[in-house]
Amino acid sequence: MKKKLLSILLVFMLVVSVLGACGTKNGDDTKDPGKEATKAPTKAPDKEGEDVFDEPVDELPEYSEITVEIFDRGTDGGKTDPTNNYYTDWIKEKVLEELNIGVTFVAVSRWEETQQLNNLMAAGTAPDICMTYSGDLVANYRDLGGLVELSPYIDSYLPDLKEFLGPDLALPGRDMIQRNMDSTTGEIYSLPARRMNVAQVTTFIRKDWLDKLGLGLPTTTQEYYDALVAFKEQDPGGVGANNVVPFTMTSDVRWRASTILESFVDPNLSTEERWVNSVIDRQYLLPGYKEGVRFLNKMYNEGLIDNQFALYKDDTDSDNLIKSGVVGSFIHNWDQAYRDTPGLLRDLQENVPDAEIVSIDPFVNSAGQTAKGLYDAAGLNYFIPSNCENVDGALRYINWLSKFENRYYLQIGDEGVTHEMVDGVPQLIPAENEKIMNSPQNIDYTMMINGLDVGDVSKNAAALAGSYAVDADLIVKAYEDAMRDGRPAIIVPVTLSAAGPYTQVLTDKGNELMSTAVTASPDNFDKVWDDGIADWRANGADEIIAERQTKYAEYIASSAN
Amino acid sequence: MKQKRSGRKAYLYIKRTWTLYLMLVLPVAFALIFRYLPMTNISMAFKDYNMFKGVWASPWSDPIFKWFQKAFQTKDFWFALRNTLMLNGLDLLFGFPLPIILALLLNELAFKRYKKFTQTIVYLPHFLSWIIISGIAKQLLAPRTGVVNILLGRIDVGPINFLTEHGLYVATYIALGLWKEMGWNTIIYLAAITGINPELYEAAEVDGASRFRKIWHITLPGIRSTIIVLLIMNMGRILGSEFDRPYAMANDLVMKVADVLSTYVYRVGIRGMQFSLTSAIGLFQSVVCVLFLFAANSLAKRFGERGIW
């Protein structure tokens, strides 16, 4: 009998505990949203806050903890755990010592950051400091009331960040830290990173192939085209006539052919025309762009472009072709060929020892310039979600990280291990032990900076050229090519409603449009392109353009006053 | 009097077995909590969901069927619906009878070892994920570097764009599905065949029935109810769609025929953060599936079979 009673008791306990757990879950769901929005730092922001930073040893605030998002790039080749390695240990130790804050890193896949961040935000478990390259995502969270408004804390909590970001060159009279500020309300929901280097894209070609054919580096679109035809017909690499890929790209045509496409766009467009019609950063609607795609279509139909490009959903296949030595030319990040990851030139030279990849700048537009996009000086966005319970700590951490000595150490690491000093300039060298960096220059930890800053403008360029494992001349050439006639990003300080519901559809439709147009038969090209554009417009592009039009007019009117 | 007795009977029954019922509380509670309670979140389909407020605090949408209307007004939704029906229909058309035929063939093999060996070989692909299979397909079928097209090139055929031309893509999609699942689906039929009374075969042999006659009059009728049950369950899936298969195999050039409801929901709803729209489409999909299931079941009953309930 006793046994029976006991078992009944156990059953009841189990039932109660299961039901109980469910009750808590429901409780979370119905939590008053207003409460979250009003959550503020434990300490009211005031001028006294600054004193804390100056004399950290005496008046350390009470111990608290924060969580910080970190990208997991999933890179192979002996890389370390992004949440637990030599550099995270260094950060944790220093922050505990100087700020009395315990830091925990939360990994988010770099390749699925949007989805994972969405899940974390919806569950109310997002890290106290989050980051994303998608301004659109930030706008979405902002509109849904999910972010902490930061404008009251800028001066009191973030003096070092403000100083480092400096004035905003794209918007005279404003500080870069205010880049994401709403012009009408003055509210700030996310902070920008500063790009030290705005070079974006260049064209690479196999110089050893050109040499074998007795051709110089192409300086016009026609010369470039002729070179590709020669690659195809004469197979200078001796890889087999059927295997030559004169030009490789992926299904991301817009990006992997951007220097070609850009050269067809009308150079005389006004700022307004360009800005208003560049929906989700795509230029499909700009006059001339279609002719650029037609040129790609011609290249494709003549067998100059890899006929499998549409099957390549990421860079991997295209990279492997380049490394195996069958590719004549490609377009990518201005330093892509020379980066340690994916190591295009390095691996290519293992297969073909005398291979050379150099940057060229042949695509001249109707104004005689080789126009191409440049990055905006403001990069990644980072923000504090409203579920954060330690806004105070999160802000102090951001400011701490902005101090030169902290970010500088994280960028270059230890002398003799991750860098060597040459003429007073650090030259990065690949590390091979526990001090190997998870991302180049620990970019994922130093969220407010993109690119090496050694504290001196003149030395930054030398440091940049020295931060690759290849001849500095190659880097300088690629950099100059990428910057020549570069078109600065157009910044219009208006707050647009999030394109969220449209962005994904338009991105996908855009990719489909480009792939189908490039592979269409030449006779059918106009129809495919025009139908695709009509579809693109109907799926939200027109609505976005209308809003941009209105906002731009308002902005011009308000700045005229 | 009679009633009283039956009342007493029930009382005795409960008195004797109540602990068993108590034990049943746990699994029932599990189903309620982890299966039915989460279903209340379906209300998301009728709300303007705000991820920071949660499902319950989000306001009801106005009109209440806003997200359904929105979905039904989108051209891409209809494309996705058409593709789902087409691909699943073709899968059913080819994928349903083939395992039965294969099971019958396997059953006729006299050499048992060879039968076991074949069986294992044909169901191994089931354990590969679609990501791997789509990778293999790309390696084999790509127009320039694919082995198949290289071999075809030797005899001056092709290249054939198996993965980028609409019709060929659908054919490849269905063929790969057959290759992957055909063997696995034979298992149930083979099990059912083993359950057939061997005396029937012996009797047929005595009567001088040929091999084909035995299959037609004994084996097939013997597994008929199994076939019907599986057909009903497959009908229930006609609008449901797996995700990894179409997602891994699709590319930009075939989106017009490759985009099915599950991938559409993923792209537009989950990545585009339109969670209410996603729920609405999901709910629509489930309701249609349940209707199909009921229809198939009552149809089966009308033809004198047992159905699944």
PDB file of N, CA and C in Angstrom, chain A residues 143-172:
ATOM      1  N   ASP A 143      11.005  49.816 -35.383  1.00  0.00           N
ATOM      2  CA  ASP A 143       9.580  50.068 -35.586  1.00  0.00           C
ATOM      3  C   ASP A 143       8.706  49.209 -34.678  1.00  0.00           C
ATOM      4  N   LEU A 144       9.210  48.025 -34.308  1.00  0.00           N
ATOM      5  CA  LEU A 144       8.432  47.144 -33.437  1.00  0.00           C
ATOM      6  C   LEU A 144       8.671  47.474 -31.965  1.00  0.00           C
ATOM      7  N   GLY A 145       9.494  48.459 -31.708  1.00  0.00           N
ATOM      8  CA  GLY A 145       9.736  48.858 -30.322  1.00  0.00           C
ATOM      9  C   GLY A 145      10.664  47.931 -29.569  1.00  0.00           C
ATOM     10  N   GLY A 146      11.636  47.358 -30.260  1.00  0.00           N
ATOM     11  CA  GLY A 146      12.495  46.384 -29.614  1.00  0.00           C
ATOM     12  C   GLY A 146      13.877  46.878 -29.236  1.00  0.00           C
ATOM     13  N   LEU A 147      14.141  48.169 -29.417  1.00  0.00           N
ATOM     14  CA  LEU A 147      15.497  48.648 -29.167  1.00  0.00           C
ATOM     15  C   LEU A 147      15.515  49.768 -28.118  1.00  0.00           C
ATOM     16  N   VAL A 148      16.650  49.863 -27.426  1.00  0.00           N
ATOM     17  CA  VAL A 148      16.828  50.925 -26.437  1.00  0.00           C
ATOM     18  C   VAL A 148      17.218  52.213 -27.163  1.00  0.00           C
ATOM     19  N   GLU A 149      16.585  53.310 -26.795  1.00  0.00           N
ATOM     20  CA  GLU A 149      16.895  54.600 -27.388  1.00  0.00           C
ATOM     21  C   GLU A 149      18.154  55.138 -26.714  1.00  0.00           C
ATOM     22  N   LEU A 150      19.164  55.451 -27.521  1.00  0.00           N
ATOM     23  CA  LEU A 150      20.488  55.702 -26.951  1.00  0.00           C
ATOM     24  C   LEU A 150      20.866  57.174 -26.870  1.00  0.00           C
ATOM     25  N   SER A 151      20.083  58.077 -27.460  1.00  0.00           N
ATOM     26  CA  SER A 151      20.547  59.463 -27.538  1.00  0.00           C
ATOM     27  C   SER A 151      20.862  60.096 -26.169  1.00  0.00           C
ATOM     28  N   PRO A 152      20.163  59.742 -25.081  1.00  0.00           N
ATOM     29  CA  PRO A 152      20.508  60.389 -23.807  1.00  0.00           C
ATOM     30  C   PRO A 152      21.882  59.993 -23.271  1.00  0.00           C
ATOM     31  N   TYR A 153      22.412  58.893 -23.782  1.00  0.00           N
ATOM     32  CA  TYR A 153      23.643  58.367 -23.188  1.00  0.00           C
ATOM     33  C   TYR A 153      24.898  58.703 -23.976  1.00  0.00           C
ATOM     34  N   ILE A 154      24.719  59.300 -25.168  1.00  0.00           N
ATOM     35  CA  ILE A 154      25.872  59.491 -26.050  1.00  0.00           C
ATOM     36  C   ILE A 154      26.989  60.254 -25.344  1.00  0.00           C
ATOM     37  N   ASP A 155      26.669  61.415 -24.793  1.00  0.00           N
ATOM     38  CA  ASP A 155      27.727  62.245 -24.228  1.00  0.00           C
ATOM     39  C   ASP A 155      28.237  61.725 -22.894  1.00  0.00           C
ATOM     40  N   SER A 156      27.321  61.183 -22.096  1.00  0.00           N
ATOM     41  CA  SER A 156      27.749  60.768 -20.768  1.00  0.00           C
ATOM     42  C   SER A 156      28.434  59.412 -20.774  1.00  0.00           C
ATOM     43  N   TYR A 157      27.979  58.511 -21.625  1.00  0.00           N
ATOM     44  CA  TYR A 157      28.500  57.143 -21.558  1.00  0.00           C
ATOM     45  C   TYR A 157      29.507  56.805 -22.664  1.00  0.00           C
ATOM     46  N   LEU A 158      29.401  57.480 -23.795  1.00  0.00           N
ATOM     47  CA  LEU A 158      30.183  57.026 -24.943  1.00  0.00           C
ATOM     48  C   LEU A 158      31.154  58.086 -25.480  1.00  0.00           C
ATOM     49  N   PRO A 159      31.866  58.805 -24.605  1.00  0.00           N
ATOM     50  CA  PRO A 159      32.757  59.861 -25.106  1.00  0.00           C
ATOM     51  C   PRO A 159      33.871  59.321 -26.000  1.00  0.00           C
ATOM     52  N   ASP A 160      34.421  58.165 -25.648  1.00  0.00           N
ATOM     53  CA  ASP A 160      35.539  57.633 -26.443  1.00  0.00           C
ATOM     54  C   ASP A 160      35.075  57.154 -27.807  1.00  0.00           C
ATOM     55  N   LEU A 161      33.868  56.578 -27.837  1.00  0.00           N
ATOM     56  CA  LEU A 161      33.326  56.132 -29.123  1.00  0.00           C
ATOM     57  C   LEU A 161      33.069  57.339 -30.015  1.00  0.00           C
ATOM     58  N   LYS A 162      32.494  58.382 -29.421  1.00  0.00           N
ATOM     59  CA  LYS A 162      32.167  59.581 -30.178  1.00  0.00           C
ATOM     60  C   LYS A 162      33.429  60.191 -30.773  1.00  0.00           C
ATOM     61  N   GLU A 163      34.482  60.221 -29.976  1.00  0.00           N
ATOM     62  CA  GLU A 163      35.721  60.807 -30.444  1.00  0.00           C
ATOM     63  C   GLU A 163      36.326  59.968 -31.574  1.00  0.00           C
ATOM     64  N   PHE A 164      36.288  58.655 -31.387  1.00  0.00           N
ATOM     65  CA  PHE A 164      36.879  57.787 -32.412  1.00  0.00           C
ATOM     66  C   PHE A 164      36.110  57.872 -33.732  1.00  0.00           C
ATOM     67  N   LEU A 165      34.779  57.852 -33.657  1.00  0.00           N
ATOM     68  CA  LEU A 165      33.997  57.891 -34.903  1.00  0.00           C
ATOM     69  C   LEU A 165      34.161  59.232 -35.610  1.00  0.00           C
ATOM     70  N   GLY A 166      34.298  60.312 -34.829  1.00  0.00           N
ATOM     71  CA  GLY A 166      34.592  61.622 -35.402  1.00  0.00           C
ATOM     72  C   GLY A 166      33.442  62.225 -36.176  1.00  0.00           C
ATOM     73  N   PRO A 167      33.751  63.279 -36.940  1.00  0.00           N
ATOM     74  CA  PRO A 167      32.693  63.937 -37.711  1.00  0.00           C
ATOM     75  C   PRO A 167      32.264  63.072 -38.885  1.00  0.00           C
ATOM     76  N   ASP A 168      31.002  63.250 -39.292  1.00  0.00           N
ATOM     77  CA  ASP A 168      30.472  62.473 -40.415  1.00  0.00           C
ATOM     78  C   ASP A 168      30.761  63.223 -41.705  1.00  0.00           C
ATOM     79  N   LEU A 169      31.670  62.698 -42.520  1.00  0.00           N
ATOM     80  CA  LEU A 169      32.070  63.414 -43.728  1.00  0.00           C
ATOM     81  C   LEU A 169      30.956  63.448 -44.768  1.00  0.00           C
ATOM     82  N   ALA A 170      30.059  62.463 -44.720  1.00  0.00           N
ATOM     83  CA  ALA A 170      28.970  62.432 -45.695  1.00  0.00           C
ATOM     84  C   ALA A 170      27.865  63.415 -45.332  1.00  0.00           C
ATOM     85  N   LEU A 171      27.788  63.805 -44.072  1.00  0.00           N
ATOM     86  CA  LEU A 171      26.746  64.728 -43.621  1.00  0.00           C
ATOM     87  C   LEU A 171      27.405  65.844 -42.817  1.00  0.00           C
ATOM     88  N   PRO A 172      27.892  66.861 -43.494  1.00  0.00           N
ATOM     89  CA  PRO A 172      28.647  67.915 -42.815  1.00  0.00           C
ATOM     90  C   PRO A 172      27.863  68.491 -41.636  1.00  0.00           C
TER      91      PRO A 172
END
